[in-house]
mmCIF file of C-alpha atoms and ligand atoms in Angstrom:
data_model
loop_
_atom_site.group_PDB
_atom_site.id
_atom_site.type_symbol
_atom_site.label_atom_id
_atom_site.label_comp_id
_atom_site.label_asym_id
_atom_site.label_seq_id
_atom_site.Cartn_x
_atom_site.Cartn_y
_atom_site.Cartn_z
ATOM 1 C CA GLU A 1 124.913 90.337 116.620
ATOM 2 C CA LEU A 2 122.945 93.212 115.187
ATOM 3 C CA GLY A 3 121.923 91.216 112.127
ATOM 4 C CA THR A 4 119.979 93.440 109.795
ATOM 5 C CA TYR A 5 119.414 96.122 112.425
ATOM 6 C CA ARG A 6 121.347 99.353 112.612
ATOM 7 C CA HIS A 7 121.248 99.729 116.375
ATOM 8 C CA TYR A 8 120.573 97.661 119.449
ATOM 9 C CA MET A 9 117.672 99.900 120.297
ATOM 10 C CA GLN A 10 115.986 99.113 116.993
ATOM 11 C CA LYS A 11 116.718 95.418 117.417
ATOM 12 C CA GLU A 12 115.322 95.462 120.939
ATOM 13 C CA ILE A 13 112.176 97.291 119.852
ATOM 14 C CA PHE A 14 111.610 94.587 117.248
ATOM 15 C CA GLU A 15 112.372 91.809 119.715
ATOM 16 C CA GLN A 16 109.362 92.749 121.802
ATOM 17 C CA PRO A 17 106.982 90.098 120.461
ATOM 18 C CA GLN A 18 109.556 87.438 121.349
ATOM 19 C CA ALA A 19 110.393 89.022 124.718
ATOM 20 C CA LEU A 20 106.720 89.170 125.632
ATOM 21 C CA GLY A 21 106.133 85.630 124.425
ATOM 22 C CA ASN A 22 108.994 84.362 126.582
ATOM 23 C CA THR A 23 107.845 86.328 129.614
ATOM 24 C CA LEU A 24 104.299 85.066 129.237
ATOM 25 C CA GLU A 25 105.458 81.458 128.978
ATOM 26 C CA MET A 26 104.928 81.307 132.734
ATOM 27 C CA ILE A 27 101.205 81.292 132.061
ATOM 28 C CA ALA A 28 101.303 79.256 128.876
ATOM 29 C CA GLY A 29 98.815 76.554 129.763
ATOM 30 C CA GLY A 30 95.704 76.637 131.903
ATOM 31 C CA ASN A 31 93.070 79.245 132.445
ATOM 32 C CA THR A 32 94.306 80.810 135.646
ATOM 33 C CA ILE A 33 97.411 82.648 136.846
ATOM 34 C CA SER A 34 98.925 80.860 139.790
ATOM 35 C CA PRO A 35 100.454 83.168 142.426
ATOM 36 C CA GLN A 36 103.402 80.795 142.263
ATOM 37 C CA VAL A 37 104.771 82.544 139.220
ATOM 38 C CA PHE A 38 105.940 85.072 141.820
ATOM 39 C CA GLY A 39 107.610 82.446 144.046
ATOM 40 C CA ALA A 40 106.825 79.244 145.863
ATOM 41 C CA HIS A 41 105.139 80.937 148.832
ATOM 42 C CA ALA A 42 103.649 83.846 146.985
ATOM 43 C CA GLY A 43 100.042 82.790 147.596
ATOM 44 C CA GLU A 44 100.335 83.580 151.281
ATOM 45 C CA ILE A 45 101.845 87.037 150.838
ATOM 46 C CA LEU A 46 99.717 88.039 147.857
ATOM 47 C CA GLY A 47 96.537 86.704 149.463
ATOM 48 C CA ALA A 48 97.124 88.995 152.461
ATOM 49 C CA THR A 49 97.989 92.054 150.373
ATOM 50 C CA ARG A 50 95.722 95.042 150.969
ATOM 51 C CA ARG A 51 98.041 97.784 149.717
ATOM 52 C CA VAL A 52 100.862 98.055 147.228
ATOM 53 C CA LEU A 53 103.832 100.416 147.185
ATOM 54 C CA ILE A 54 105.780 100.403 143.923
ATOM 55 C CA ILE A 55 109.321 101.800 143.867
ATOM 56 C CA ALA A 56 111.484 102.323 140.766
ATOM 57 C CA CYS A 57 113.415 104.822 138.634
ATOM 58 C CA GLY A 58 113.006 106.140 135.089
ATOM 59 C CA THR A 59 111.281 103.882 132.614
ATOM 60 C CA SER A 60 110.684 101.250 135.282
ATOM 61 C CA PHE A 61 108.908 103.940 137.318
ATOM 62 C CA HIS A 62 106.611 104.529 134.341
ATOM 63 C CA ALA A 63 105.747 100.822 134.262
ATOM 64 C CA GLY A 64 104.789 101.162 137.925
ATOM 65 C CA LEU A 65 102.551 104.130 137.143
ATOM 66 C CA VAL A 66 100.624 102.097 134.565
ATOM 67 C CA ALA A 67 100.265 99.271 137.091
ATOM 68 C CA ARG A 68 98.678 101.636 139.572
ATOM 69 C CA TYR A 69 95.708 102.092 137.237
ATOM 70 C CA TRP A 70 95.405 98.340 136.801
ATOM 71 C CA LEU A 71 95.775 97.454 140.479
ATOM 72 C CA GLU A 72 93.182 99.925 141.655
ATOM 73 C CA SER A 73 90.590 99.304 138.948
ATOM 74 C CA ILE A 74 90.910 95.540 138.496
ATOM 75 C CA ALA A 75 92.188 94.272 141.843
ATOM 76 C CA GLY A 76 90.643 97.024 143.985
ATOM 77 C CA ILE A 77 93.947 97.435 145.816
ATOM 78 C CA PRO A 78 95.205 100.907 146.728
ATOM 79 C CA CYS A 79 98.567 101.567 145.162
ATOM 80 C CA VAL A 80 101.194 104.267 145.507
ATOM 81 C CA VAL A 81 104.118 104.587 143.106
ATOM 82 C CA GLU A 82 107.305 106.343 144.157
ATOM 83 C CA ILE A 83 110.582 107.349 142.603
ATOM 84 C CA ALA A 84 113.248 105.417 144.495
ATOM 85 C CA SER A 85 115.521 108.399 145.127
ATOM 86 C CA GLU A 86 112.606 110.273 146.710
ATOM 87 C CA TYR A 87 111.233 107.435 148.763
ATOM 88 C CA ARG A 88 114.525 106.485 150.353
ATOM 89 C CA TYR A 89 115.201 109.979 151.698
ATOM 90 C CA ARG A 90 111.765 111.072 152.810
ATOM 91 C CA GLU A 91 110.103 110.392 156.117
ATOM 92 C CA SER A 92 107.255 108.099 155.166
ATOM 93 C CA VAL A 93 104.752 106.155 157.242
ATOM 94 C CA PRO A 94 105.606 102.469 157.044
ATOM 95 C CA ASP A 95 102.927 99.799 156.912
ATOM 96 C CA ALA A 96 104.076 96.246 157.531
ATOM 97 C CA ASP A 97 101.173 94.797 155.547
ATOM 98 C CA THR A 98 101.955 96.677 152.355
ATOM 99 C CA LEU A 99 103.428 94.692 149.500
ATOM 100 C CA VAL A 100 106.537 96.540 148.322
ATOM 101 C CA VAL A 101 107.162 96.009 144.606
ATOM 102 C CA VAL A 102 110.487 97.101 143.158
ATOM 103 C CA ILE A 103 110.828 97.234 139.382
ATOM 104 C CA SER A 104 114.235 97.255 137.727
ATOM 105 C CA GLN A 105 115.555 96.048 134.404
ATOM 106 C CA SER A 106 119.129 95.684 135.644
ATOM 107 C CA GLY A 107 118.458 94.843 139.269
ATOM 108 C CA GLU A 108 121.496 96.940 140.143
ATOM 109 C CA THR A 109 120.113 100.492 140.238
ATOM 110 C CA ALA A 110 121.611 102.007 143.383
ATOM 111 C CA ASP A 111 118.623 104.128 144.385
ATOM 112 C CA THR A 112 116.109 101.329 143.854
ATOM 113 C CA LEU A 113 118.210 98.893 145.856
ATOM 114 C CA ALA A 114 118.678 101.425 148.651
ATOM 115 C CA ALA A 115 114.953 102.262 148.673
ATOM 116 C CA LEU A 116 114.151 98.568 148.994
ATOM 117 C CA LYS A 117 116.554 98.183 151.902
ATOM 118 C CA HIS A 118 115.071 101.306 153.441
ATOM 119 C CA ALA A 119 111.533 99.860 153.229
ATOM 120 C CA LYS A 120 112.763 96.644 154.820
ATOM 121 C CA SER A 121 114.490 98.547 157.606
ATOM 122 C CA LEU A 122 111.134 100.194 158.336
ATOM 123 C CA GLY A 123 109.615 96.753 158.869
ATOM 124 C CA MET A 124 108.140 96.158 155.437
ATOM 125 C CA GLY A 125 109.132 92.576 154.737
ATOM 126 C CA LYS A 126 106.598 91.671 152.049
ATOM 127 C CA THR A 127 108.673 92.420 149.016
ATOM 128 C CA LEU A 128 108.552 91.510 145.345
ATOM 129 C CA ALA A 129 111.121 92.262 142.646
ATOM 130 C CA ILE A 130 110.181 92.500 138.976
ATOM 131 C CA CYS A 131 113.531 92.309 137.294
ATOM 132 C CA ASN A 132 115.214 91.237 134.071
ATOM 133 C CA VAL A 133 118.413 89.884 135.652
ATOM 134 C CA PRO A 134 117.977 86.751 137.782
ATOM 135 C CA GLU A 135 120.970 86.986 140.112
ATOM 136 C CA SER A 136 121.019 90.736 140.535
ATOM 137 C CA ALA A 137 121.434 92.609 143.810
ATOM 138 C CA ILE A 138 117.759 93.595 143.974
ATOM 139 C CA VAL A 139 116.459 90.084 143.363
ATOM 140 C CA ARG A 140 118.623 88.774 146.193
ATOM 141 C CA GLU A 141 116.889 91.144 148.619
ATOM 142 C CA THR A 142 113.221 90.319 148.077
ATOM 143 C CA ALA A 143 110.881 87.628 149.388
ATOM 144 C CA LEU A 144 109.186 87.208 145.998
ATOM 145 C CA ARG A 145 110.357 87.705 142.453
ATOM 146 C CA PHE A 146 109.284 87.675 138.867
ATOM 147 C CA ILE A 147 112.038 87.528 136.280
ATOM 148 C CA THR A 148 111.051 89.090 132.994
ATOM 149 C CA ARG A 149 112.500 87.298 130.018
ATOM 150 C CA ALA A 150 113.323 90.222 127.802
ATOM 151 C CA GLY A 151 116.844 88.902 127.228
ATOM 152 C CA PRO A 152 119.866 91.200 127.539
ATOM 153 C CA GLU A 153 119.012 94.837 126.879
ATOM 154 C CA ILE A 154 122.036 96.631 125.477
ATOM 155 C CA GLY A 155 120.681 99.941 124.195
ATOM 156 C CA VAL A 156 120.714 102.486 127.011
ATOM 157 C CA ALA A 157 117.108 103.430 126.300
ATOM 158 C CA SER A 158 114.884 100.778 127.820
ATOM 159 C CA THR A 159 112.306 99.285 125.457
ATOM 160 C CA LYS A 160 111.682 95.555 125.649
ATOM 161 C CA ALA A 161 112.355 95.559 129.389
ATOM 162 C CA PHE A 162 109.500 98.043 129.802
ATOM 163 C CA THR A 163 106.880 96.049 127.905
ATOM 164 C CA THR A 164 107.836 92.834 129.687
ATOM 165 C CA GLN A 165 107.604 94.653 133.026
ATOM 166 C CA LEU A 166 104.082 95.654 132.033
ATOM 167 C CA ALA A 167 103.258 92.034 131.232
ATOM 168 C CA ALA A 168 104.541 90.994 134.663
ATOM 169 C CA LEU A 169 102.545 93.743 136.361
ATOM 170 C CA ALA A 170 99.407 92.721 134.497
ATOM 171 C CA MET A 171 99.887 89.176 135.796
ATOM 172 C CA LEU A 172 100.409 90.515 139.309
ATOM 173 C CA THR A 173 97.199 92.528 139.010
ATOM 174 C CA LEU A 174 95.205 89.515 137.845
ATOM 175 C CA SER A 175 96.693 87.320 140.530
ATOM 176 C CA LEU A 176 95.796 89.814 143.276
ATOM 177 C CA ALA A 177 92.340 90.407 141.786
ATOM 178 C CA LYS A 178 91.689 86.688 141.788
ATOM 179 C CA LEU A 179 92.825 86.255 145.389
ATOM 180 C CA ASN A 180 90.706 89.259 146.299
ATOM 181 C CA GLY A 181 87.576 87.757 144.809
ATOM 182 C CA ARG A 182 87.351 90.619 142.303
ATOM 183 C CA LEU A 183 87.877 88.588 139.157
ATOM 184 C CA SER A 184 85.278 86.297 137.648
ATOM 185 C CA ASP A 185 86.403 83.217 135.751
ATOM 186 C CA GLU A 186 85.113 84.751 132.520
ATOM 187 C CA ASP A 187 87.017 87.996 133.022
ATOM 188 C CA GLU A 188 90.149 86.087 133.927
ATOM 189 C CA ALA A 189 89.845 84.005 130.762
ATOM 190 C CA ARG A 190 89.327 87.160 128.714
ATOM 191 C CA TYR A 191 92.389 88.882 130.165
ATOM 192 C CA LEU A 192 94.486 85.765 129.700
ATOM 193 C CA THR A 193 93.498 85.552 126.059
ATOM 194 C CA ALA A 194 94.441 89.200 125.585
ATOM 195 C CA LEU A 195 97.783 88.678 127.342
ATOM 196 C CA ARG A 196 98.640 85.656 125.209
ATOM 197 C CA HIS A 197 97.735 87.532 122.056
ATOM 198 C CA LEU A 198 100.127 90.384 122.929
ATOM 199 C CA PRO A 199 103.110 89.126 120.915
ATOM 200 C CA VAL A 200 100.984 89.028 117.767
ATOM 201 C CA ALA A 201 99.361 92.380 118.543
ATOM 202 C CA VAL A 202 102.763 94.019 119.133
ATOM 203 C CA GLY A 203 104.024 92.516 115.891
ATOM 204 C CA LYS A 204 101.232 94.272 114.015
ATOM 205 C CA VAL A 205 102.026 97.604 115.666
ATOM 206 C CA LEU A 206 105.659 97.271 114.582
ATOM 207 C CA GLU A 207 104.484 97.211 110.976
ATOM 208 C CA LEU A 208 103.574 100.892 111.367
ATOM 209 C CA GLU A 209 107.273 101.803 111.345
ATOM 210 C CA PRO A 210 107.351 103.394 107.839
ATOM 211 C CA GLN A 211 104.606 105.866 108.715
ATOM 212 C CA ILE A 212 106.203 106.720 112.054
ATOM 213 C CA GLU A 213 109.506 107.269 110.277
ATOM 214 C CA GLN A 214 107.809 109.910 108.137
ATOM 215 C CA TRP A 215 106.463 111.652 111.201
ATOM 216 C CA ALA A 216 109.899 111.594 112.801
ATOM 217 C CA GLN A 217 111.350 113.314 109.737
ATOM 218 C CA ARG A 218 108.858 116.112 110.205
ATOM 219 C CA PHE A 219 109.506 116.968 113.773
ATOM 220 C CA ALA A 220 113.165 116.086 114.254
ATOM 221 C CA SER A 221 113.951 119.733 113.499
ATOM 222 C CA LYS A 222 111.839 120.984 116.420
ATOM 223 C CA GLN A 223 113.333 122.179 119.675
ATOM 224 C CA HIS A 224 110.486 121.000 121.888
ATOM 225 C CA ALA A 225 107.625 118.527 121.969
ATOM 226 C CA LEU A 226 104.652 117.978 124.226
ATOM 227 C CA PHE A 227 103.218 114.531 124.976
ATOM 228 C CA LEU A 228 99.643 114.159 126.209
ATOM 229 C CA GLY A 229 97.726 111.199 127.566
ATOM 230 C CA ARG A 230 95.012 110.381 130.034
ATOM 231 C CA GLY A 231 94.391 107.615 132.550
ATOM 232 C CA ARG A 232 96.539 104.527 132.105
ATOM 233 C CA HIS A 233 98.052 106.159 129.012
ATOM 234 C CA TRP A 234 99.345 109.200 130.859
ATOM 235 C CA PRO A 235 102.415 107.193 131.969
ATOM 236 C CA ILE A 236 102.815 106.166 128.323
ATOM 237 C CA ALA A 237 102.967 109.846 127.354
ATOM 238 C CA MET A 238 105.612 110.261 130.082
ATOM 239 C CA GLU A 239 107.578 107.359 128.688
ATOM 240 C CA GLY A 240 107.327 108.766 125.151
ATOM 241 C CA ALA A 241 108.730 112.093 126.345
ATOM 242 C CA LEU A 242 111.547 110.397 128.254
ATOM 243 C CA LYS A 243 112.535 108.308 125.225
ATOM 244 C CA LEU A 244 112.540 111.335 122.939
ATOM 245 C CA LYS A 245 114.692 113.528 125.173
ATOM 246 C CA GLU A 246 117.064 110.754 126.103
ATOM 247 C CA ILE A 247 118.081 109.704 122.607
ATOM 248 C CA SER A 248 117.229 112.619 120.301
ATOM 249 C CA TYR A 249 117.975 115.429 122.808
ATOM 250 C CA ILE A 250 114.753 117.179 121.840
ATOM 251 C CA HIS A 251 113.245 118.779 124.902
ATOM 252 C CA ALA A 252 110.032 116.928 125.607
ATOM 253 C CA GLU A 253 107.457 117.263 128.340
ATOM 254 C CA SER A 254 104.471 115.131 129.182
ATOM 255 C CA TYR A 255 101.216 116.099 130.779
ATOM 256 C CA ALA A 256 97.983 114.503 131.803
ATOM 257 C CA ALA A 257 95.844 116.031 129.058
ATOM 258 C CA GLY A 258 93.433 117.565 131.563
ATOM 259 C CA GLU A 259 96.285 119.679 132.939
ATOM 260 C CA LEU A 260 96.845 121.432 129.640
ATOM 261 C CA LYS A 261 94.737 124.453 130.415
ATOM 262 C CA HIS A 262 96.310 124.795 133.854
ATOM 263 C CA GLY A 263 99.565 126.040 132.413
ATOM 264 C CA PRO A 264 101.292 124.185 129.570
ATOM 265 C CA LEU A 265 98.833 125.431 126.946
ATOM 266 C CA ALA A 266 100.762 128.707 127.126
ATOM 267 C CA LEU A 267 103.674 126.925 125.429
ATOM 268 C CA VAL A 268 101.694 125.798 122.410
ATOM 269 C CA ASP A 269 102.281 127.532 119.091
ATOM 270 C CA LYS A 270 103.092 126.395 115.559
ATOM 271 C CA ASP A 271 106.600 125.338 116.601
ATOM 272 C CA MET A 272 105.401 123.017 119.338
ATOM 273 C CA PRO A 273 104.430 119.592 118.049
ATOM 274 C CA VAL A 274 101.969 117.839 120.328
ATOM 275 C CA ILE A 275 101.920 114.066 120.462
ATOM 276 C CA ALA A 276 98.713 112.553 121.791
ATOM 277 C CA VAL A 277 98.203 109.001 122.989
ATOM 278 C CA ALA A 278 94.555 108.579 122.103
ATOM 279 C CA PRO A 279 93.193 105.045 122.466
ATOM 280 C CA ALA A 280 89.498 104.452 121.988
ATOM 281 C CA ASP A 281 88.711 104.307 125.693
ATOM 282 C CA GLU A 282 86.280 106.067 128.009
ATOM 283 C CA LEU A 283 88.476 109.185 128.028
ATOM 284 C CA LEU A 284 88.683 109.708 124.286
ATOM 285 C CA GLU A 285 86.020 112.407 124.079
ATOM 286 C CA LYS A 286 87.721 114.383 126.836
ATOM 287 C CA LEU A 287 91.039 114.045 125.082
ATOM 288 C CA LYS A 288 89.549 115.221 121.807
ATOM 289 C CA SER A 289 88.522 118.511 123.346
ATOM 290 C CA ASN A 290 92.074 118.925 124.691
ATOM 291 C CA LEU A 291 93.335 118.403 121.167
ATOM 292 C CA GLN A 292 91.042 121.119 119.867
ATOM 293 C CA GLU A 293 92.562 123.478 122.414
ATOM 294 C CA VAL A 294 95.974 122.692 120.917
ATOM 295 C CA ARG A 295 94.778 123.119 117.354
ATOM 296 C CA ALA A 296 93.165 126.457 118.135
ATOM 297 C CA ARG A 297 96.627 127.729 119.135
ATOM 298 C CA GLY A 298 98.232 126.510 115.929
ATOM 299 C CA GLY A 299 99.975 123.506 117.495
ATOM 300 C CA GLU A 300 100.653 120.634 115.120
ATOM 301 C CA LEU A 301 99.114 117.379 116.342
ATOM 302 C CA TYR A 302 100.426 113.845 115.987
ATOM 303 C CA VAL A 303 97.718 111.528 117.256
ATOM 304 C CA PHE A 304 98.108 107.836 117.988
ATOM 305 C CA ALA A 305 94.507 106.673 117.713
ATOM 306 C CA ASP A 306 92.989 103.208 117.751
ATOM 307 C CA ALA A 307 91.404 101.201 114.992
ATOM 308 C CA GLY A 308 87.926 102.501 114.352
ATOM 309 C CA SER A 309 88.391 105.730 116.325
ATOM 310 C CA ALA A 310 86.402 108.580 114.847
ATOM 311 C CA ILE A 311 89.293 111.023 114.723
ATOM 312 C CA GLU A 312 89.993 112.514 111.340
ATOM 313 C CA GLU A 313 93.011 113.952 109.603
ATOM 314 C CA SER A 314 92.830 117.634 108.850
ATOM 315 C CA GLU A 315 95.178 120.550 108.395
ATOM 316 C CA GLY A 316 97.804 120.205 111.112
ATOM 317 C CA VAL A 317 96.274 117.025 112.528
ATOM 318 C CA HIS A 318 98.119 113.816 111.671
ATOM 319 C CA ILE A 319 96.496 110.559 112.697
ATOM 320 C CA LEU A 320 97.976 107.128 112.978
ATOM 321 C CA HIS A 321 95.531 104.305 113.631
ATOM 322 C CA MET A 322 96.749 101.397 115.716
ATOM 323 C CA PRO A 323 95.767 97.984 114.303
ATOM 324 C CA GLU A 324 93.437 97.097 117.172
ATOM 325 C CA HIS A 325 91.978 98.506 120.353
ATOM 326 C CA TYR A 326 93.350 96.635 123.323
ATOM 327 C CA GLY A 327 91.409 97.657 126.411
ATOM 328 C CA MET A 328 93.198 97.359 129.710
ATOM 329 C CA LEU A 329 96.454 96.191 128.139
ATOM 330 C CA SER A 330 96.469 98.965 125.573
ATOM 331 C CA PRO A 331 99.448 100.791 127.200
ATOM 332 C CA VAL A 332 101.646 97.871 126.126
ATOM 333 C CA LEU A 333 100.763 98.562 122.504
ATOM 334 C CA HIS A 334 100.678 102.339 122.624
ATOM 335 C CA VAL A 335 104.242 102.687 123.879
ATOM 336 C CA ILE A 336 105.629 100.943 120.780
ATOM 337 C CA PRO A 337 105.022 103.756 118.248
ATOM 338 C CA LEU A 338 106.530 106.222 120.729
ATOM 339 C CA GLN A 339 109.680 104.095 120.978
ATOM 340 C CA LEU A 340 109.869 104.041 117.183
ATOM 341 C CA LEU A 341 109.219 107.757 116.940
ATOM 342 C CA SER A 342 112.107 108.664 119.221
ATOM 343 C CA TYR A 343 114.367 106.121 117.529
ATOM 344 C CA HIS A 344 113.717 107.627 114.103
ATOM 345 C CA ALA A 345 113.944 111.201 115.366
ATOM 346 C CA ALA A 346 117.362 110.296 116.782
ATOM 347 C CA LEU A 347 118.413 108.792 113.445
ATOM 348 C CA VAL A 348 117.483 111.999 111.658
ATOM 349 C CA LYS A 349 119.444 113.994 114.198
ATOM 350 C CA GLY A 350 122.407 111.629 113.993
ATOM 351 C CA THR A 351 122.805 111.092 117.730
ATOM 352 C CA ASP A 352 124.469 108.064 119.277
ATOM 353 C CA VAL A 353 121.264 106.075 119.715
ATOM 354 C CA ASP A 354 122.590 103.180 121.769
ATOM 355 C CA LYS A 355 124.839 105.300 123.952
ATOM 356 C CA PRO A 356 123.252 108.703 124.443
ATOM 357 C CA ARG A 357 125.526 111.347 125.915
ATOM 358 C CA ASN A 358 125.827 111.576 129.701
ATOM 359 C CA LEU A 359 123.888 108.363 130.368
ATOM 360 C CA ALA A 360 124.841 104.899 131.585
ATOM 361 C CA LYS A 361 122.896 101.684 131.108
ATOM 362 C CA SER A 362 122.999 100.715 134.722
ATOM 363 C CA VAL A 363 122.976 103.513 137.272
ATOM 364 C CA THR A 364 124.957 102.014 140.126
ATOM 365 C CA VAL A 365 125.894 105.377 141.590
ATOM 366 C CA GLU A 366 123.563 107.627 143.525
HETATM 367 C C1 LIG B 401 115.336 105.064 130.221
HETATM 368 C C2 LIG B 401 116.046 104.136 131.090
HETATM 369 C C3 LIG B 401 116.202 104.494 132.519
HETATM 370 C C4 LIG B 401 116.037 103.261 133.408
HETATM 371 C C5 LIG B 401 116.375 103.608 134.863
HETATM 372 C C6 LIG B 401 116.116 102.444 135.787
HETATM 373 O O1 LIG B 401 115.244 104.573 128.918
HETATM 374 O O2 LIG B 401 116.462 103.098 130.667
HETATM 375 O O3 LIG B 401 115.311 105.503 132.904
HETATM 376 O O4 LIG B 401 114.727 102.801 133.286
HETATM 377 O O5 LIG B 401 117.713 103.992 134.949
HETATM 378 O O6 LIG B 401 116.884 101.339 135.445
HETATM 379 P P1 LIG B 401 116.543 99.901 135.974
HETATM 380 O O7 LIG B 401 115.227 99.521 135.395
HETATM 381 O O8 LIG B 401 117.674 99.029 135.506
HETATM 382 O O9 LIG B 401 116.470 99.985 137.473
#
């Protein structure tokens, strides 16, 4: 089953073009995203949506955090993202008109399922599941659903499920933006073209593996690592840190880059590699000054920049240029090198990549 791959995680990372292609088949033809990809009566619920509450755990939570940036900037819809195990136990203020979106690869995560039931018990009946398993417990509980077509994910560390969740959330954003009158036909066409091109774009990013492998060799001996990002790439930095700790057991933390000087900068010295997600977006200049702060303290930088970005290699500053800049959907591309980085760091360390210690694929206990 593994074919030429050494681990399921590696196989699943490389299956992402296919997984995305399959997931995007829902919007194969035409120049508009029908709300019906979320269910037969989705138009009614989505058309009335004025707020979104996203609930999930772990990597799926990170997908939700990316979606928040999309939903607010493109669809103009306020969005809150919560960790399921927090939401279900806190006293929150319910709002019957809020669309509750639960994201789960397995559809069986106990906390996510319980949080969904909790929201429903508070009178929030407009619910949507984004899930990779069609007949799962979570999918059976929601009014609307989108089934990602990542195929079975066997490695404990989630990879292709994450990028297909992002594709689904991008479609949800566009659908809501359209219903909201916030999306022109031209913009919709542009986004659709970018979505459909994702499998090819991801394929090109995967070709960077040899260079990432070299980087992994260099910092696999470190005890700690810091991941920085801004805006819609902050959750990508979070996901990079989660992947690294989960399979290589290197302690990793992530911060919104602007928070650096509010505390974590104290950690930076020559033994603290800093990984920066640095796409060529409106925040790049800000990020660059954060990187200088790191360099000034002797921290070694590993920067994932975009094609054409004016960031240069220098002593202690390693740059990897992504093949293309991808605008709004850029988080889908920028997570790929971070998946590869943690995979190769784990290989160097000799950990059990597909079954990291203490973890289970599907967390059906609380
Ligand atoms: C990390 C990972 C976990 C899951 C989390 C939620 O690589 O896989 O953090 O994302 O346990 O699982 P699902 O998405 O099945 O609800």
